[in-house]
């Protein structure tokens, strides 16, 4: 799942993910609220949950950190299945430290995504089955 309010970043990062072939499907959400709605709609369908959430930090209405406040309330099974990588183009060291200190965040990556960095996160955190 890719969550980003900036439509250009959403399209660029979706294309990078598609080219990487690390995931079969990319669920795109233009807001944190849309992502929460997706989880609510599919609450009984674990197979519909994404393996990875790529979450932008800076968004209007509900930012990435506010999304994480909702995320931490999800059942443990969901959080184990849907791990979070935060994305940012910010130079705000406060945001960077806050993201890196959050126990629910695997990694903070810069936007736009760099395929080798995304692949490294994937290899470090997911089992590849043939």
mmCIF file of N, CA and C in Angstrom:
data_model
loop_
_atom_site.group_PDB
_atom_site.id
_atom_site.type_symbol
_atom_site.label_atom_id
_atom_site.label_comp_id
_atom_site.label_asym_id
_atom_site.label_seq_id
_atom_site.Cartn_x
_atom_site.Cartn_y
_atom_site.Cartn_z
ATOM 1 N N UNK A 1 0.851 -1.175 0.000
ATOM 2 C CA UNK A 1 0.000 0.000 0.000
ATOM 3 C C UNK A 1 0.893 1.234 0.000
ATOM 4 N N UNK A 2 0.559 2.158 -0.863
ATOM 5 C CA UNK A 2 1.284 3.416 -0.968
ATOM 6 C C UNK A 2 0.326 4.536 -0.580
ATOM 7 N N UNK A 3 0.688 5.298 0.463
ATOM 8 C CA UNK A 3 -0.158 6.382 0.962
ATOM 9 C C UNK A 3 0.593 7.694 0.774
ATOM 10 N N UNK A 4 0.068 8.543 -0.109
ATOM 11 C CA UNK A 4 0.715 9.833 -0.389
ATOM 12 C C UNK A 4 -0.320 10.783 -0.981
ATOM 13 N N UNK A 5 -0.397 11.986 -0.437
ATOM 14 C CA UNK A 5 -1.364 12.966 -0.929
ATOM 15 C C UNK A 5 -0.925 13.617 -2.236
ATOM 16 N N UNK A 6 0.365 13.570 -2.540
ATOM 17 C CA UNK A 6 0.886 14.195 -3.753
ATOM 18 C C UNK A 6 0.741 13.215 -4.914
ATOM 19 N N UNK A 7 -0.146 13.539 -5.846
ATOM 20 C CA UNK A 7 -0.466 12.617 -6.935
ATOM 21 C C UNK A 7 0.754 12.300 -7.802
ATOM 22 N N UNK A 8 1.641 13.267 -7.979
ATOM 23 C CA UNK A 8 2.851 13.024 -8.781
ATOM 24 C C UNK A 8 3.765 12.031 -8.067
ATOM 25 N N UNK A 9 3.990 12.247 -6.758
ATOM 26 C CA UNK A 9 4.800 11.294 -5.983
ATOM 27 C C UNK A 9 4.153 9.912 -5.979
ATOM 28 N N UNK A 10 2.832 9.877 -5.878
ATOM 29 C CA UNK A 10 2.101 8.609 -5.868
ATOM 30 C C UNK A 10 2.348 7.846 -7.173
ATOM 31 N N UNK A 11 2.249 8.546 -8.298
ATOM 32 C CA UNK A 11 2.454 7.897 -9.600
ATOM 33 C C UNK A 11 3.911 7.464 -9.799
ATOM 34 N N UNK A 12 4.851 8.342 -9.450
ATOM 35 C CA UNK A 12 6.274 8.005 -9.614
ATOM 36 C C UNK A 12 6.642 6.801 -8.752
ATOM 37 N N UNK A 13 6.263 6.843 -7.477
ATOM 38 C CA UNK A 13 6.613 5.738 -6.580
ATOM 39 C C UNK A 13 5.881 4.455 -6.948
ATOM 40 N N UNK A 14 4.651 4.561 -7.437
ATOM 41 C CA UNK A 14 3.928 3.370 -7.902
ATOM 42 C C UNK A 14 4.664 2.717 -9.064
ATOM 43 N N UNK A 15 5.148 3.539 -9.978
ATOM 44 C CA UNK A 15 5.883 3.013 -11.135
ATOM 45 C C UNK A 15 7.181 2.336 -10.685
ATOM 46 N N UNK A 16 7.875 2.952 -9.734
ATOM 47 C CA UNK A 16 9.116 2.362 -9.207
ATOM 48 C C UNK A 16 8.818 1.008 -8.553
ATOM 49 N N UNK A 17 7.742 0.938 -7.788
ATOM 50 C CA UNK A 17 7.350 -0.318 -7.137
ATOM 51 C C UNK A 17 6.990 -1.363 -8.191
ATOM 52 N N UNK A 18 6.246 -0.940 -9.203
ATOM 53 C CA UNK A 18 5.846 -1.856 -10.277
ATOM 54 C C UNK A 18 7.073 -2.419 -10.999
ATOM 55 N N UNK A 19 8.015 -1.562 -11.317
ATOM 56 C CA UNK A 19 9.238 -1.989 -12.008
ATOM 57 C C UNK A 19 10.069 -2.932 -11.135
ATOM 58 N N UNK A 20 10.051 -2.704 -9.821
ATOM 59 C CA UNK A 20 10.839 -3.539 -8.903
ATOM 60 C C UNK A 20 10.344 -4.980 -8.849
ATOM 61 N N UNK A 21 9.067 -5.186 -9.163
ATOM 62 C CA UNK A 21 8.434 -6.509 -9.151
ATOM 63 C C UNK A 21 8.504 -7.188 -7.782
ATOM 64 N N UNK A 22 8.572 -6.387 -6.723
ATOM 65 C CA UNK A 22 8.607 -6.948 -5.371
ATOM 66 C C UNK A 22 7.210 -7.305 -4.874
ATOM 67 N N UNK A 23 6.205 -6.665 -5.446
ATOM 68 C CA UNK A 23 4.831 -6.874 -4.998
ATOM 69 C C UNK A 23 3.933 -7.138 -6.196
ATOM 70 N N UNK A 24 2.938 -7.996 -5.997
ATOM 71 C CA UNK A 24 2.005 -8.329 -7.069
ATOM 72 C C UNK A 24 1.005 -7.211 -7.328
ATOM 73 N N UNK A 25 0.680 -6.464 -6.278
ATOM 74 C CA UNK A 25 -0.357 -5.437 -6.378
ATOM 75 C C UNK A 25 0.069 -4.205 -5.588
ATOM 76 N N UNK A 26 -0.311 -3.037 -6.090
ATOM 77 C CA UNK A 26 -0.043 -1.782 -5.393
ATOM 78 C C UNK A 26 -1.382 -1.127 -5.086
ATOM 79 N N UNK A 27 -1.689 -1.009 -3.816
ATOM 80 C CA UNK A 27 -2.904 -0.320 -3.389
ATOM 81 C C UNK A 27 -2.513 1.138 -3.173
ATOM 82 N N UNK A 28 -3.138 2.041 -3.923
ATOM 83 C CA UNK A 28 -2.808 3.461 -3.826
ATOM 84 C C UNK A 28 -3.876 4.202 -3.036
ATOM 85 N N UNK A 29 -3.437 5.004 -2.081
ATOM 86 C CA UNK A 29 -4.340 5.839 -1.289
ATOM 87 C C UNK A 29 -3.789 7.258 -1.292
ATOM 88 N N UNK A 30 -4.662 8.237 -1.567
ATOM 89 C CA UNK A 30 -4.230 9.631 -1.610
ATOM 90 C C UNK A 30 -4.350 10.327 -0.267
ATOM 91 N N UNK A 31 -4.718 9.577 0.764
ATOM 92 C CA UNK A 31 -4.789 10.155 2.110
ATOM 93 C C UNK A 31 -4.718 9.034 3.134
ATOM 94 N N UNK A 32 -4.349 9.417 4.339
ATOM 95 C CA UNK A 32 -4.327 8.449 5.436
ATOM 96 C C UNK A 32 -5.744 7.972 5.737
ATOM 97 N N UNK A 33 -6.708 8.882 5.611
ATOM 98 C CA UNK A 33 -8.108 8.510 5.855
ATOM 99 C C UNK A 33 -8.576 7.451 4.865
ATOM 100 N N UNK A 34 -8.165 7.580 3.609
ATOM 101 C CA UNK A 34 -8.525 6.589 2.597
ATOM 102 C C UNK A 34 -7.930 5.224 2.946
ATOM 103 N N UNK A 35 -6.716 5.210 3.455
ATOM 104 C CA UNK A 35 -6.075 3.955 3.858
ATOM 105 C C UNK A 35 -6.817 3.320 5.033
ATOM 106 N N UNK A 36 -7.188 4.133 6.007
ATOM 107 C CA UNK A 36 -7.942 3.618 7.158
ATOM 108 C C UNK A 36 -9.280 3.057 6.693
ATOM 109 N N UNK A 37 -9.916 3.726 5.757
ATOM 110 C CA UNK A 37 -11.171 3.234 5.190
ATOM 111 C C UNK A 37 -10.959 1.875 4.516
ATOM 112 N N UNK A 38 -9.857 1.723 3.798
ATOM 113 C CA UNK A 38 -9.534 0.449 3.157
ATOM 114 C C UNK A 38 -9.433 -0.660 4.207
ATOM 115 N N UNK A 39 -8.730 -0.383 5.300
ATOM 116 C CA UNK A 39 -8.592 -1.380 6.368
ATOM 117 C C UNK A 39 -9.945 -1.718 6.984
ATOM 118 N N UNK A 40 -10.789 -0.725 7.153
ATOM 119 C CA UNK A 40 -12.120 -0.943 7.725
ATOM 120 C C UNK A 40 -12.959 -1.822 6.805
ATOM 121 N N UNK A 41 -12.957 -1.508 5.522
ATOM 122 C CA UNK A 41 -13.737 -2.271 4.541
ATOM 123 C C UNK A 41 -13.271 -3.724 4.478
ATOM 124 N N UNK A 42 -11.971 -3.946 4.564
ATOM 125 C CA UNK A 42 -11.412 -5.297 4.422
ATOM 126 C C UNK A 42 -11.026 -5.919 5.768
ATOM 127 N N UNK A 43 -11.682 -5.490 6.823
ATOM 128 C CA UNK A 43 -11.312 -5.931 8.177
ATOM 129 C C UNK A 43 -11.432 -7.443 8.384
ATOM 130 N N UNK A 44 -12.255 -8.093 7.615
ATOM 131 C CA UNK A 44 -12.446 -9.539 7.769
ATOM 132 C C UNK A 44 -11.681 -10.348 6.713
ATOM 133 N N UNK A 45 -10.924 -9.660 5.864
ATOM 134 C CA UNK A 45 -10.236 -10.330 4.762
ATOM 135 C C UNK A 45 -8.727 -10.123 4.880
ATOM 136 N N UNK A 46 -8.074 -10.949 5.674
ATOM 137 C CA UNK A 46 -6.630 -10.804 5.869
ATOM 138 C C UNK A 46 -5.852 -10.886 4.561
ATOM 139 N N UNK A 47 -6.351 -11.666 3.612
ATOM 140 C CA UNK A 47 -5.647 -11.799 2.338
ATOM 141 C C UNK A 47 -5.677 -10.512 1.515
ATOM 142 N N UNK A 48 -6.540 -9.568 1.865
ATOM 143 C CA UNK A 48 -6.618 -8.276 1.161
ATOM 144 C C UNK A 48 -5.684 -7.230 1.769
ATOM 145 N N UNK A 49 -5.085 -7.555 2.906
ATOM 146 C CA UNK A 49 -4.211 -6.591 3.568
ATOM 147 C C UNK A 49 -2.848 -6.560 2.887
ATOM 148 N N UNK A 50 -2.263 -5.384 2.772
ATOM 149 C CA UNK A 50 -0.941 -5.294 2.145
ATOM 150 C C UNK A 50 0.143 -5.833 3.069
ATOM 151 N N UNK A 51 1.242 -6.277 2.486
ATOM 152 C CA UNK A 51 2.392 -6.714 3.282
ATOM 153 C C UNK A 51 3.195 -5.528 3.789
ATOM 154 N N UNK A 52 3.165 -4.454 3.013
ATOM 155 C CA UNK A 52 3.969 -3.286 3.339
ATOM 156 C C UNK A 52 3.158 -2.023 3.092
ATOM 157 N N UNK A 53 3.266 -1.090 4.020
ATOM 158 C CA UNK A 53 2.647 0.223 3.873
ATOM 159 C C UNK A 53 3.775 1.234 3.704
ATOM 160 N N UNK A 54 3.778 1.921 2.579
ATOM 161 C CA UNK A 54 4.723 3.006 2.327
ATOM 162 C C UNK A 54 3.959 4.294 2.601
ATOM 163 N N UNK A 55 4.324 4.974 3.663
ATOM 164 C CA UNK A 55 3.526 6.059 4.233
ATOM 165 C C UNK A 55 4.263 7.389 4.186
ATOM 166 N N UNK A 56 3.674 8.357 3.506
ATOM 167 C CA UNK A 56 4.238 9.706 3.474
ATOM 168 C C UNK A 56 4.085 10.342 4.851
ATOM 169 N N UNK A 57 5.080 11.108 5.276
ATOM 170 C CA UNK A 57 5.001 11.792 6.571
ATOM 171 C C UNK A 57 4.074 12.991 6.492
ATOM 172 N N UNK A 58 4.319 13.858 5.522
ATOM 173 C CA UNK A 58 3.614 15.138 5.484
ATOM 174 C C UNK A 58 2.413 15.079 4.552
ATOM 175 N N UNK A 59 1.223 15.067 5.157
ATOM 176 C CA UNK A 59 -0.031 15.085 4.408
ATOM 177 C C UNK A 59 -1.004 15.991 5.153
ATOM 178 N N UNK A 60 -1.930 16.614 4.419
ATOM 179 C CA UNK A 60 -2.936 17.439 5.093
ATOM 180 C C UNK A 60 -3.960 16.555 5.809
ATOM 181 N N UNK A 61 -4.785 17.167 6.600
ATOM 182 C CA UNK A 61 -5.830 16.470 7.363
ATOM 183 C C UNK A 61 -5.209 15.528 8.395
ATOM 184 N N UNK A 62 -4.732 14.379 7.945
ATOM 185 C CA UNK A 62 -4.107 13.394 8.832
ATOM 186 C C UNK A 62 -2.720 13.084 8.282
ATOM 187 N N UNK A 63 -1.677 13.433 9.032
ATOM 188 C CA UNK A 63 -0.321 13.174 8.537
ATOM 189 C C UNK A 63 0.093 11.735 8.855
ATOM 190 N N UNK A 64 1.291 11.375 8.445
ATOM 191 C CA UNK A 64 1.767 10.012 8.644
ATOM 192 C C UNK A 64 1.827 9.590 10.098
ATOM 193 N N UNK A 65 2.196 10.521 10.985
ATOM 194 C CA UNK A 65 2.273 10.190 12.409
ATOM 195 C C UNK A 65 0.884 9.972 13.004
ATOM 196 N N UNK A 66 -0.089 10.750 12.547
ATOM 197 C CA UNK A 66 -1.466 10.546 13.009
ATOM 198 C C UNK A 66 -2.004 9.211 12.494
ATOM 199 N N UNK A 67 -1.621 8.832 11.267
ATOM 200 C CA UNK A 67 -1.991 7.516 10.756
ATOM 201 C C UNK A 67 -1.429 6.425 11.664
ATOM 202 N N UNK A 68 -0.175 6.589 12.094
ATOM 203 C CA UNK A 68 0.448 5.592 12.973
ATOM 204 C C UNK A 68 -0.283 5.470 14.303
ATOM 205 N N UNK A 69 -0.885 6.567 14.782
ATOM 206 C CA UNK A 69 -1.688 6.496 16.005
ATOM 207 C C UNK A 69 -2.878 5.562 15.810
ATOM 208 N N UNK A 70 -3.478 5.568 14.621
ATOM 209 C CA UNK A 70 -4.575 4.642 14.312
ATOM 210 C C UNK A 70 -4.044 3.240 14.046
ATOM 211 N N UNK A 71 -2.923 3.160 13.359
ATOM 212 C CA UNK A 71 -2.297 1.880 13.016
ATOM 213 C C UNK A 71 -1.983 1.065 14.269
ATOM 214 N N UNK A 72 -1.489 1.727 15.317
ATOM 215 C CA UNK A 72 -1.105 0.983 16.526
ATOM 216 C C UNK A 72 -2.306 0.370 17.236
ATOM 217 N N UNK A 73 -3.516 0.799 16.883
ATOM 218 C CA UNK A 73 -4.733 0.239 17.467
ATOM 219 C C UNK A 73 -5.234 -0.987 16.702
ATOM 220 N N UNK A 74 -4.627 -1.268 15.556
ATOM 221 C CA UNK A 74 -5.015 -2.441 14.773
ATOM 222 C C UNK A 74 -4.637 -3.712 15.531
ATOM 223 N N UNK A 75 -5.331 -4.811 15.247
ATOM 224 C CA UNK A 75 -4.957 -6.080 15.887
ATOM 225 C C UNK A 75 -3.499 -6.444 15.587
ATOM 226 N N UNK A 76 -2.862 -7.126 16.528
ATOM 227 C CA UNK A 76 -1.457 -7.533 16.371
ATOM 228 C C UNK A 76 -1.222 -8.282 15.060
ATOM 229 N N UNK A 77 -2.158 -9.159 14.712
ATOM 230 C CA UNK A 77 -2.019 -9.959 13.490
ATOM 231 C C UNK A 77 -1.919 -9.058 12.256
ATOM 232 N N UNK A 78 -2.679 -7.982 12.247
ATOM 233 C CA UNK A 78 -2.632 -7.039 11.126
ATOM 234 C C UNK A 78 -1.291 -6.325 11.087
ATOM 235 N N UNK A 79 -0.855 -5.835 12.248
ATOM 236 C CA UNK A 79 0.402 -5.077 12.302
ATOM 237 C C UNK A 79 1.585 -5.961 11.917
ATOM 238 N N UNK A 80 1.516 -7.238 12.261
ATOM 239 C CA UNK A 80 2.580 -8.164 11.883
ATOM 240 C C UNK A 80 2.605 -8.340 10.368
ATOM 241 N N UNK A 81 1.426 -8.401 9.782
ATOM 242 C CA UNK A 81 1.313 -8.599 8.330
ATOM 243 C C UNK A 81 1.594 -7.318 7.543
ATOM 244 N N UNK A 82 1.176 -6.178 8.057
ATOM 245 C CA UNK A 82 1.254 -4.887 7.346
ATOM 246 C C UNK A 82 2.284 -3.992 8.011
ATOM 247 N N UNK A 83 3.510 -4.138 7.633
ATOM 248 C CA UNK A 83 4.564 -3.338 8.247
ATOM 249 C C UNK A 83 4.702 -1.995 7.528
ATOM 250 N N UNK A 84 5.255 -1.006 8.236
ATOM 251 C CA UNK A 84 5.274 0.371 7.738
ATOM 252 C C UNK A 84 6.695 0.865 7.459
ATOM 253 N N UNK A 85 6.849 1.455 6.288
ATOM 254 C CA UNK A 85 8.041 2.220 5.932
ATOM 255 C C UNK A 85 7.548 3.638 5.671
ATOM 256 N N UNK A 86 8.164 4.612 6.319
ATOM 257 C CA UNK A 86 7.756 5.997 6.098
ATOM 258 C C UNK A 86 8.574 6.603 4.967
ATOM 259 N N UNK A 87 7.914 7.479 4.215
ATOM 260 C CA UNK A 87 8.540 8.170 3.095
ATOM 261 C C UNK A 87 8.545 9.658 3.369
ATOM 262 N N UNK A 88 9.627 10.308 2.985
ATOM 263 C CA UNK A 88 9.671 11.746 3.203
ATOM 264 C C UNK A 88 10.641 12.436 2.270
ATOM 265 N N UNK A 89 10.279 13.646 1.923
ATOM 266 C CA UNK A 89 11.205 14.521 1.199
ATOM 267 C C UNK A 89 11.632 15.653 2.125
ATOM 268 N N UNK A 90 11.256 15.545 3.395
ATOM 269 C CA UNK A 90 11.529 16.595 4.371
ATOM 270 C C UNK A 90 12.988 16.617 4.814
ATOM 271 N N UNK A 91 13.413 17.796 5.176
ATOM 272 C CA UNK A 91 14.723 17.949 5.804
ATOM 273 C C UNK A 91 14.548 18.281 7.278
ATOM 274 N N UNK A 92 13.318 18.180 7.768
ATOM 275 C CA UNK A 92 13.000 18.480 9.167
ATOM 276 C C UNK A 92 13.539 17.345 10.041
ATOM 277 N N UNK A 93 14.616 17.645 10.763
ATOM 278 C CA UNK A 93 15.252 16.609 11.584
ATOM 279 C C UNK A 93 14.330 16.107 12.687
ATOM 280 N N UNK A 94 13.392 16.938 13.137
ATOM 281 C CA UNK A 94 12.417 16.498 14.134
ATOM 282 C C UNK A 94 11.559 15.378 13.583
ATOM 283 N N UNK A 95 11.064 15.538 12.351
ATOM 284 C CA UNK A 95 10.270 14.488 11.706
ATOM 285 C C UNK A 95 11.104 13.235 11.477
ATOM 286 N N UNK A 96 12.334 13.427 11.054
ATOM 287 C CA UNK A 96 13.216 12.279 10.794
ATOM 288 C C UNK A 96 13.452 11.486 12.076
ATOM 289 N N UNK A 97 13.782 12.184 13.154
ATOM 290 C CA UNK A 97 14.012 11.503 14.442
ATOM 291 C C UNK A 97 12.738 10.824 14.945
ATOM 292 N N UNK A 98 11.615 11.519 14.793
ATOM 293 C CA UNK A 98 10.334 10.965 15.250
ATOM 294 C C UNK A 98 10.003 9.675 14.488
ATOM 295 N N UNK A 99 10.226 9.667 13.185
ATOM 296 C CA UNK A 99 9.960 8.472 12.379
ATOM 297 C C UNK A 99 10.899 7.333 12.759
ATOM 298 N N UNK A 100 12.170 7.650 12.904
ATOM 299 C CA UNK A 100 13.155 6.611 13.230
ATOM 300 C C UNK A 100 12.962 6.051 14.633
ATOM 301 N N UNK A 101 12.369 6.835 15.533
ATOM 302 C CA UNK A 101 12.154 6.384 16.909
ATOM 303 C C UNK A 101 10.844 5.616 17.077
ATOM 304 N N UNK A 102 9.965 5.675 16.083
ATOM 305 C CA UNK A 102 8.661 5.029 16.207
ATOM 306 C C UNK A 102 8.816 3.513 16.094
ATOM 307 N N UNK A 103 8.334 2.764 17.081
ATOM 308 C CA UNK A 103 8.507 1.305 17.059
ATOM 309 C C UNK A 103 7.743 0.608 15.933
ATOM 310 N N UNK A 104 6.780 1.293 15.321
ATOM 311 C CA UNK A 104 5.998 0.687 14.242
ATOM 312 C C UNK A 104 6.594 0.945 12.858
ATOM 313 N N UNK A 105 7.667 1.706 12.795
ATOM 314 C CA UNK A 105 8.277 2.067 11.513
ATOM 315 C C UNK A 105 9.538 1.230 11.293
ATOM 316 N N UNK A 106 9.528 0.438 10.215
ATOM 317 C CA UNK A 106 10.705 -0.375 9.878
ATOM 318 C C UNK A 106 11.872 0.502 9.450
ATOM 319 N N UNK A 107 11.562 1.511 8.653
ATOM 320 C CA UNK A 107 12.618 2.316 8.028
ATOM 321 C C UNK A 107 12.011 3.614 7.520
ATOM 322 N N UNK A 108 12.841 4.620 7.400
ATOM 323 C CA UNK A 108 12.466 5.877 6.765
ATOM 324 C C UNK A 108 13.247 5.970 5.462
ATOM 325 N N UNK A 109 12.523 6.119 4.353
ATOM 326 C CA UNK A 109 13.156 6.259 3.045
ATOM 327 C C UNK A 109 12.837 7.633 2.472
ATOM 328 N N UNK A 110 13.761 8.148 1.693
ATOM 329 C CA UNK A 110 13.566 9.435 1.021
ATOM 330 C C UNK A 110 12.725 9.247 -0.241
ATOM 331 N N UNK A 111 11.971 10.303 -0.578
ATOM 332 C CA UNK A 111 11.232 10.319 -1.838
ATOM 333 C C UNK A 111 12.056 11.068 -2.870
ATOM 334 N N UNK A 112 11.982 10.645 -4.119
ATOM 335 C CA UNK A 112 11.305 9.446 -4.599
ATOM 336 C C UNK A 112 12.068 8.189 -4.176
ATOM 337 N N UNK A 113 11.350 7.082 -4.212
ATOM 338 C CA UNK A 113 11.962 5.807 -3.837
ATOM 339 C C UNK A 113 13.152 5.482 -4.731
ATOM 340 N N UNK A 114 14.125 4.843 -4.144
ATOM 341 C CA UNK A 114 15.266 4.313 -4.895
ATOM 342 C C UNK A 114 15.092 2.793 -4.888
ATOM 343 N N UNK A 115 14.973 2.179 -6.069
ATOM 344 C CA UNK A 115 14.676 0.747 -6.138
ATOM 345 C C UNK A 115 15.577 -0.131 -5.277
ATOM 346 N N UNK A 116 16.871 0.153 -5.232
ATOM 347 C CA UNK A 116 17.778 -0.692 -4.442
ATOM 348 C C UNK A 116 17.498 -0.566 -2.944
ATOM 349 N N UNK A 117 17.115 0.628 -2.486
ATOM 350 C CA UNK A 117 16.779 0.807 -1.065
ATOM 351 C C UNK A 117 15.490 0.072 -0.722
ATOM 352 N N UNK A 118 14.494 0.155 -1.608
ATOM 353 C CA UNK A 118 13.237 -0.562 -1.396
ATOM 354 C C UNK A 118 13.493 -2.070 -1.376
ATOM 355 N N UNK A 119 14.300 -2.553 -2.297
ATOM 356 C CA UNK A 119 14.626 -3.983 -2.351
ATOM 357 C C UNK A 119 15.353 -4.430 -1.089
ATOM 358 N N UNK A 120 16.236 -3.596 -0.563
ATOM 359 C CA UNK A 120 16.968 -3.933 0.665
ATOM 360 C C UNK A 120 16.014 -4.050 1.850
ATOM 361 N N UNK A 121 15.050 -3.151 1.952
ATOM 362 C CA UNK A 121 14.044 -3.224 3.024
ATOM 363 C C UNK A 121 13.227 -4.501 2.859
ATOM 364 N N UNK A 122 12.845 -4.801 1.634
ATOM 365 C CA UNK A 122 12.058 -5.998 1.354
ATOM 366 C C UNK A 122 12.823 -7.258 1.758
ATOM 367 N N UNK A 123 14.068 -7.360 1.308
ATOM 368 C CA UNK A 123 14.881 -8.551 1.628
ATOM 369 C C UNK A 123 15.102 -8.704 3.127
ATOM 370 N N UNK A 124 15.262 -7.600 3.826
ATOM 371 C CA UNK A 124 15.541 -7.647 5.263
ATOM 372 C C UNK A 124 14.316 -8.008 6.099
ATOM 373 N N UNK A 125 13.118 -7.833 5.548
ATOM 374 C CA UNK A 125 11.921 -7.978 6.371
ATOM 375 C C UNK A 125 10.885 -8.974 5.876
ATOM 376 N N UNK A 126 11.084 -9.529 4.694
ATOM 377 C CA UNK A 126 10.092 -10.437 4.143
ATOM 378 C C UNK A 126 10.751 -11.698 3.635
ATOM 379 N N UNK A 127 10.027 -12.812 3.761
ATOM 380 C CA UNK A 127 10.494 -14.088 3.250
ATOM 381 C C UNK A 127 10.029 -14.217 1.811
ATOM 382 N N UNK A 128 10.949 -14.538 0.938
ATOM 383 C CA UNK A 128 10.605 -14.726 -0.468
ATOM 384 C C UNK A 128 10.340 -16.207 -0.678
ATOM 385 N N UNK A 129 9.137 -16.510 -1.190
ATOM 386 C CA UNK A 129 8.778 -17.906 -1.448
ATOM 387 C C UNK A 129 8.665 -18.123 -2.947
ATOM 388 N N UNK A 130 9.106 -19.280 -3.386
ATOM 389 C CA UNK A 130 9.059 -19.583 -4.826
ATOM 390 C C UNK A 130 7.824 -20.363 -5.154
#
